[in-house]
Amino acid sequence: MPVILSDDQSAALIAVLAALRGPSREASLAGAAGTGKTTLMREVLAQWGGGVLLLAPTGKAARRLTEVTGCDAQTVHSALYGSVEEQRDERGRERLAFGERKGLVAGLVVVDEASMVSAALAADLRAACRAGGTPLLWVGDHEQLPPVEGERGVDLDNATAVLSVVHRQALESPVLDLATHVREGKGAAFARWTDDAGDCSRTTITSVDTAVAWAEEAPAERILLTWTNRIRAQANRLTRERRGLPARGLAAGERIVVTFNQHALGVMNGETFRVTRVEPCADLTDALERTVVWAWIEGMARPILLCPEAFDAQLAPGTSERAHNRAIWEPIWRTERADILPLMARAGWGWEDLKAWRNRVKGRAVQATYAYCLTAHKAQGSQYPEVGFVSCPSLRGYEDRDFTRRLFYTGITRAERRFRAFTLTAP
């Protein structure tokens, strides 16, 4: 069936195709939720024909791009770089260091969720496309949050084409109507708030446990989002207490979120999974003197290695989440005999055993944490049937009002059907 485009979509399509075929060979398409970015992107793909390479900044965004287009998509990093390694800068902070750029051979490169692409990554992708004479199209929501680190690499506020009309069919959804009000700075004027069972509801709470209780009424459908890691960790802890689970551990049926890319497995930072089975890993538990488990997750045939003791860890000042997790596995990588022999003795390993377990850790260990509550940043690129957003006093008092507006907007647009706002009054 032919796609019928609105006037602004038709004008945007003409502008985008002209820019892609022009001297710069680059175009950007921006639009808020409900304006039809995905529809227009599909039309660009249809008119361009074959040879299109679809990319997204994270694995979860790439999977969603595959779902909405019906075409295979991959991450920008996997398409662009030969390797990804970790290094420390002059302040001791961890940064990703990328290997030599690959050549991008395609008739057109399309990058979705472009608001999440950093300046450095955008520069490398542009250089690769220019070297190959490949047209490049960025697609994103200019109202969403910028990357966690660094400046946004694509100026979506001044895009080649900006879709500004939220279509009537979209506004029939109270959730998208609320998102539009918040995006336009008119959140106080939203008049479609309903009771607890409605599409958009709100309540004032004095304890995060109230929000947790709401989410636990339909755990397969609902997720909590917030701003701070403190609230996120508190909500995760309370959820597990309600379920009678120990403070540190992992059980079948739990939901986890990946907190750092594991390229060997193709799982990316921010992706969430349900655990289907858990078994102790006695060898690594003995060797590291920390509980390590094998965990089977949905969508993956082979198990992964996890250390639940690192989940929602209380980090020492100046210690990153990644550094804390690496320190857990570091003992098996030591090279001095005086350091490694006691570990081998505890585990009952010979040298071939040590080599085998190092390979398993390298290929199967995943950094993760509980995923009953996520930060809005971590939820970007994903959607859930129902979202509860916990607004804390520190967020409402934050001086950067444009940031808070974008944060609320990002949280609201993660909800497919229902959104519930929890205003937390206690710190």
mmCIF file of N, CA and C in Angstrom, residues 26 28-32 37 57 111-124 126 138-159 162 183 377 380 402-403 405-407 409-410 414:
data_model
loop_
_atom_site.group_PDB
_atom_site.id
_atom_site.type_symbol
_atom_site.label_atom_id
_atom_site.label_comp_id
_atom_site.label_asym_id
_atom_site.label_seq_id
_atom_site.Cartn_x
_atom_site.Cartn_y
_atom_site.Cartn_z
ATOM 1 N N GLU A 26 25.470 14.601 2.759
ATOM 2 C CA GLU A 26 25.065 14.388 4.151
ATOM 3 C C GLU A 26 23.760 15.118 4.417
ATOM 4 N N SER A 28 20.413 15.472 7.617
ATOM 5 C CA SER A 28 19.916 15.122 8.949
ATOM 6 C C SER A 28 18.415 15.353 8.990
ATOM 7 N N LEU A 29 17.724 14.418 9.629
ATOM 8 C CA LEU A 29 16.268 14.488 9.786
ATOM 9 C C LEU A 29 15.960 14.463 11.273
ATOM 10 N N ALA A 30 15.315 15.500 11.761
ATOM 11 C CA ALA A 30 14.967 15.596 13.179
ATOM 12 C C ALA A 30 13.457 15.664 13.332
ATOM 13 N N GLY A 31 12.999 15.211 14.479
ATOM 14 C CA GLY A 31 11.573 15.292 14.759
ATOM 15 C C GLY A 31 11.271 14.728 16.126
ATOM 16 N N ALA A 32 10.319 15.327 16.801
ATOM 17 C CA ALA A 32 9.913 14.847 18.124
ATOM 18 C C ALA A 32 9.000 13.635 17.979
ATOM 19 N N LYS A 37 8.992 10.408 12.084
ATOM 20 C CA LYS A 37 10.377 10.188 11.628
ATOM 21 C C LYS A 37 10.562 8.793 11.026
ATOM 22 N N PRO A 57 23.606 3.945 17.678
ATOM 23 C CA PRO A 57 24.717 4.086 18.626
ATOM 24 C C PRO A 57 24.820 2.985 19.674
ATOM 25 N N VAL A 111 21.918 6.557 10.169
ATOM 26 C CA VAL A 111 22.169 6.426 11.606
ATOM 27 C C VAL A 111 20.931 6.889 12.360
ATOM 28 N N ASP A 112 20.257 5.977 13.046
ATOM 29 C CA ASP A 112 19.090 6.321 13.857
ATOM 30 C C ASP A 112 19.540 6.682 15.271
ATOM 31 N N GLU A 113 18.638 7.296 16.046
ATOM 32 C CA GLU A 113 18.944 7.748 17.415
ATOM 33 C C GLU A 113 20.196 8.618 17.423
ATOM 34 N N ALA A 114 20.263 9.532 16.458
ATOM 35 C CA ALA A 114 21.462 10.358 16.287
ATOM 36 C C ALA A 114 21.715 11.298 17.463
ATOM 37 N N SER A 115 20.694 11.572 18.276
ATOM 38 C CA SER A 115 20.901 12.438 19.437
ATOM 39 C C SER A 115 21.854 11.821 20.436
ATOM 40 N N MET A 116 22.066 10.498 20.384
ATOM 41 C CA MET A 116 22.945 9.806 21.321
ATOM 42 C C MET A 116 24.383 9.704 20.822
ATOM 43 N N VAL A 117 24.656 10.208 19.619
ATOM 44 C CA VAL A 117 25.986 10.086 19.025
ATOM 45 C C VAL A 117 26.862 11.251 19.477
ATOM 46 N N SER A 118 28.028 10.929 20.045
ATOM 47 C CA SER A 118 28.946 11.965 20.529
ATOM 48 C C SER A 118 29.662 12.642 19.376
ATOM 49 N N ALA A 119 30.287 13.772 19.673
ATOM 50 C CA ALA A 119 30.996 14.533 18.648
ATOM 51 C C ALA A 119 32.144 13.725 18.052
ATOM 52 N N ALA A 120 32.900 13.019 18.904
ATOM 53 C CA ALA A 120 34.041 12.248 18.412
ATOM 54 C C ALA A 120 33.593 11.118 17.490
ATOM 55 N N LEU A 121 32.522 10.409 17.886
ATOM 56 C CA LEU A 121 32.034 9.303 17.069
ATOM 57 C C LEU A 121 31.472 9.820 15.748
ATOM 58 N N ALA A 122 30.749 10.943 15.800
ATOM 59 C CA ALA A 122 30.198 11.522 14.577
ATOM 60 C C ALA A 122 31.294 11.933 13.614
ATOM 61 N N ALA A 123 32.378 12.503 14.142
ATOM 62 C CA ALA A 123 33.491 12.936 13.295
ATOM 63 C C ALA A 123 34.130 11.747 12.583
ATOM 64 N N ASP A 124 34.314 10.647 13.300
ATOM 65 C CA ASP A 124 34.910 9.459 12.686
ATOM 66 C C ASP A 124 34.004 8.862 11.619
ATOM 67 N N ARG A 126 31.707 10.483 9.837
ATOM 68 C CA ARG A 126 31.734 11.386 8.679
ATOM 69 C C ARG A 126 32.981 11.154 7.837
ATOM 70 N N TRP A 138 21.510 11.216 9.094
ATOM 71 C CA TRP A 138 21.285 11.143 10.538
ATOM 72 C C TRP A 138 19.793 11.292 10.801
ATOM 73 N N VAL A 139 19.247 10.478 11.705
ATOM 74 C CA VAL A 139 17.839 10.571 12.084
ATOM 75 C C VAL A 139 17.754 10.575 13.604
ATOM 76 N N GLY A 140 17.063 11.560 14.169
ATOM 77 C CA GLY A 140 16.979 11.585 15.619
ATOM 78 C C GLY A 140 15.975 12.582 16.144
ATOM 79 N N ASP A 141 15.721 12.479 17.432
ATOM 80 C CA ASP A 141 14.808 13.375 18.146
ATOM 81 C C ASP A 141 15.641 14.462 18.805
ATOM 82 N N HIS A 142 15.528 15.673 18.317
ATOM 83 C CA HIS A 142 16.348 16.776 18.824
ATOM 84 C C HIS A 142 15.947 17.211 20.225
ATOM 85 N N GLU A 143 14.841 16.685 20.754
ATOM 86 C CA GLU A 143 14.400 17.062 22.092
ATOM 87 C C GLU A 143 14.867 16.091 23.171
ATOM 88 N N GLN A 144 15.483 14.987 22.772
ATOM 89 C CA GLN A 144 15.931 14.018 23.769
ATOM 90 C C GLN A 144 17.230 14.466 24.423
ATOM 91 N N LEU A 145 17.655 13.686 25.418
ATOM 92 C CA LEU A 145 18.879 13.987 26.140
ATOM 93 C C LEU A 145 20.094 13.847 25.233
ATOM 94 N N PRO A 146 21.127 14.653 25.474
ATOM 95 C CA PRO A 146 22.380 14.501 24.724
ATOM 96 C C PRO A 146 23.145 13.290 25.231
ATOM 97 N N PRO A 147 24.271 12.940 24.610
ATOM 98 C CA PRO A 147 25.082 11.829 25.117
ATOM 99 C C PRO A 147 25.509 12.076 26.558
ATOM 100 N N VAL A 148 25.754 10.986 27.308
ATOM 101 C CA VAL A 148 26.151 11.112 28.703
ATOM 102 C C VAL A 148 27.467 11.874 28.824
ATOM 103 N N GLU A 149 28.387 11.602 27.898
ATOM 104 C CA GLU A 149 29.680 12.268 27.918
ATOM 105 C C GLU A 149 29.880 13.026 26.619
ATOM 106 N N GLY A 150 30.305 14.273 26.722
ATOM 107 C CA GLY A 150 30.626 15.047 25.537
ATOM 108 C C GLY A 150 29.422 15.701 24.902
ATOM 109 N N GLU A 151 29.702 16.464 23.853
ATOM 110 C CA GLU A 151 28.655 17.177 23.139
ATOM 111 C C GLU A 151 28.032 16.284 22.070
ATOM 112 N N ARG A 152 26.806 16.611 21.707
ATOM 113 C CA ARG A 152 26.130 15.903 20.632
ATOM 114 C C ARG A 152 26.873 16.160 19.319
ATOM 115 N N GLY A 153 27.072 15.112 18.538
ATOM 116 C CA GLY A 153 27.849 15.241 17.312
ATOM 117 C C GLY A 153 27.063 15.661 16.099
ATOM 118 N N VAL A 154 25.748 15.720 16.224
ATOM 119 C CA VAL A 154 24.889 16.098 15.098
ATOM 120 C C VAL A 154 23.998 17.240 15.544
ATOM 121 N N ASP A 155 24.019 18.340 14.814
ATOM 122 C CA ASP A 155 23.220 19.514 15.171
ATOM 123 C C ASP A 155 21.783 19.307 14.712
ATOM 124 N N LEU A 156 21.034 18.554 15.487
ATOM 125 C CA LEU A 156 19.655 18.248 15.112
ATOM 126 C C LEU A 156 18.731 19.450 15.252
ATOM 127 N N ASP A 157 19.147 20.458 16.041
ATOM 128 C CA ASP A 157 18.319 21.663 16.151
ATOM 129 C C ASP A 157 18.311 22.449 14.848
ATOM 130 N N ASN A 158 19.320 22.223 14.019
ATOM 131 C CA ASN A 158 19.404 22.883 12.710
ATOM 132 C C ASN A 158 19.548 21.831 11.621
ATOM 133 N N ALA A 159 18.675 20.855 11.676
ATOM 134 C CA ALA A 159 18.753 19.728 10.749
ATOM 135 C C ALA A 159 18.363 20.142 9.330
ATOM 136 N N VAL A 162 13.289 19.310 9.635
ATOM 137 C CA VAL A 162 12.755 19.108 10.980
ATOM 138 C C VAL A 162 11.249 18.884 10.867
ATOM 139 N N ARG A 183 7.443 18.803 26.048
ATOM 140 C CA ARG A 183 8.431 19.272 25.072
ATOM 141 C C ARG A 183 8.252 20.750 24.758
ATOM 142 N N HIS A 377 18.617 8.144 31.155
ATOM 143 C CA HIS A 377 19.714 8.038 30.192
ATOM 144 C C HIS A 377 19.870 6.601 29.701
ATOM 145 N N GLN A 380 17.278 5.245 27.094
ATOM 146 C CA GLN A 380 17.173 5.791 25.742
ATOM 147 C C GLN A 380 17.333 4.676 24.707
ATOM 148 N N ASP A 402 16.159 23.390 31.016
ATOM 149 C CA ASP A 402 16.085 22.731 29.717
ATOM 150 C C ASP A 402 16.458 21.257 29.850
ATOM 151 N N PHE A 403 17.445 20.965 30.710
ATOM 152 C CA PHE A 403 17.831 19.575 30.928
ATOM 153 C C PHE A 403 16.690 18.796 31.568
ATOM 154 N N ARG A 405 13.536 19.382 31.453
ATOM 155 C CA ARG A 405 12.464 19.210 30.468
ATOM 156 C C ARG A 405 12.790 18.037 29.542
ATOM 157 N N ARG A 406 14.022 17.989 29.055
ATOM 158 C CA ARG A 406 14.435 16.901 28.165
ATOM 159 C C ARG A 406 14.405 15.554 28.891
ATOM 160 N N LEU A 407 14.785 15.551 30.172
ATOM 161 C CA LEU A 407 14.785 14.305 30.930
ATOM 162 C C LEU A 407 13.366 13.769 31.079
ATOM 163 N N TYR A 409 10.788 14.482 29.203
ATOM 164 C CA TYR A 409 10.323 14.124 27.857
ATOM 165 C C TYR A 409 10.865 12.754 27.452
ATOM 166 N N THR A 410 12.160 12.518 27.703
ATOM 167 C CA THR A 410 12.755 11.233 27.372
ATOM 168 C C THR A 410 12.076 10.109 28.146
ATOM 169 N N ARG A 414 9.434 6.847 26.562
ATOM 170 C CA ARG A 414 9.778 5.423 26.654
ATOM 171 C C ARG A 414 8.518 4.576 26.816
#
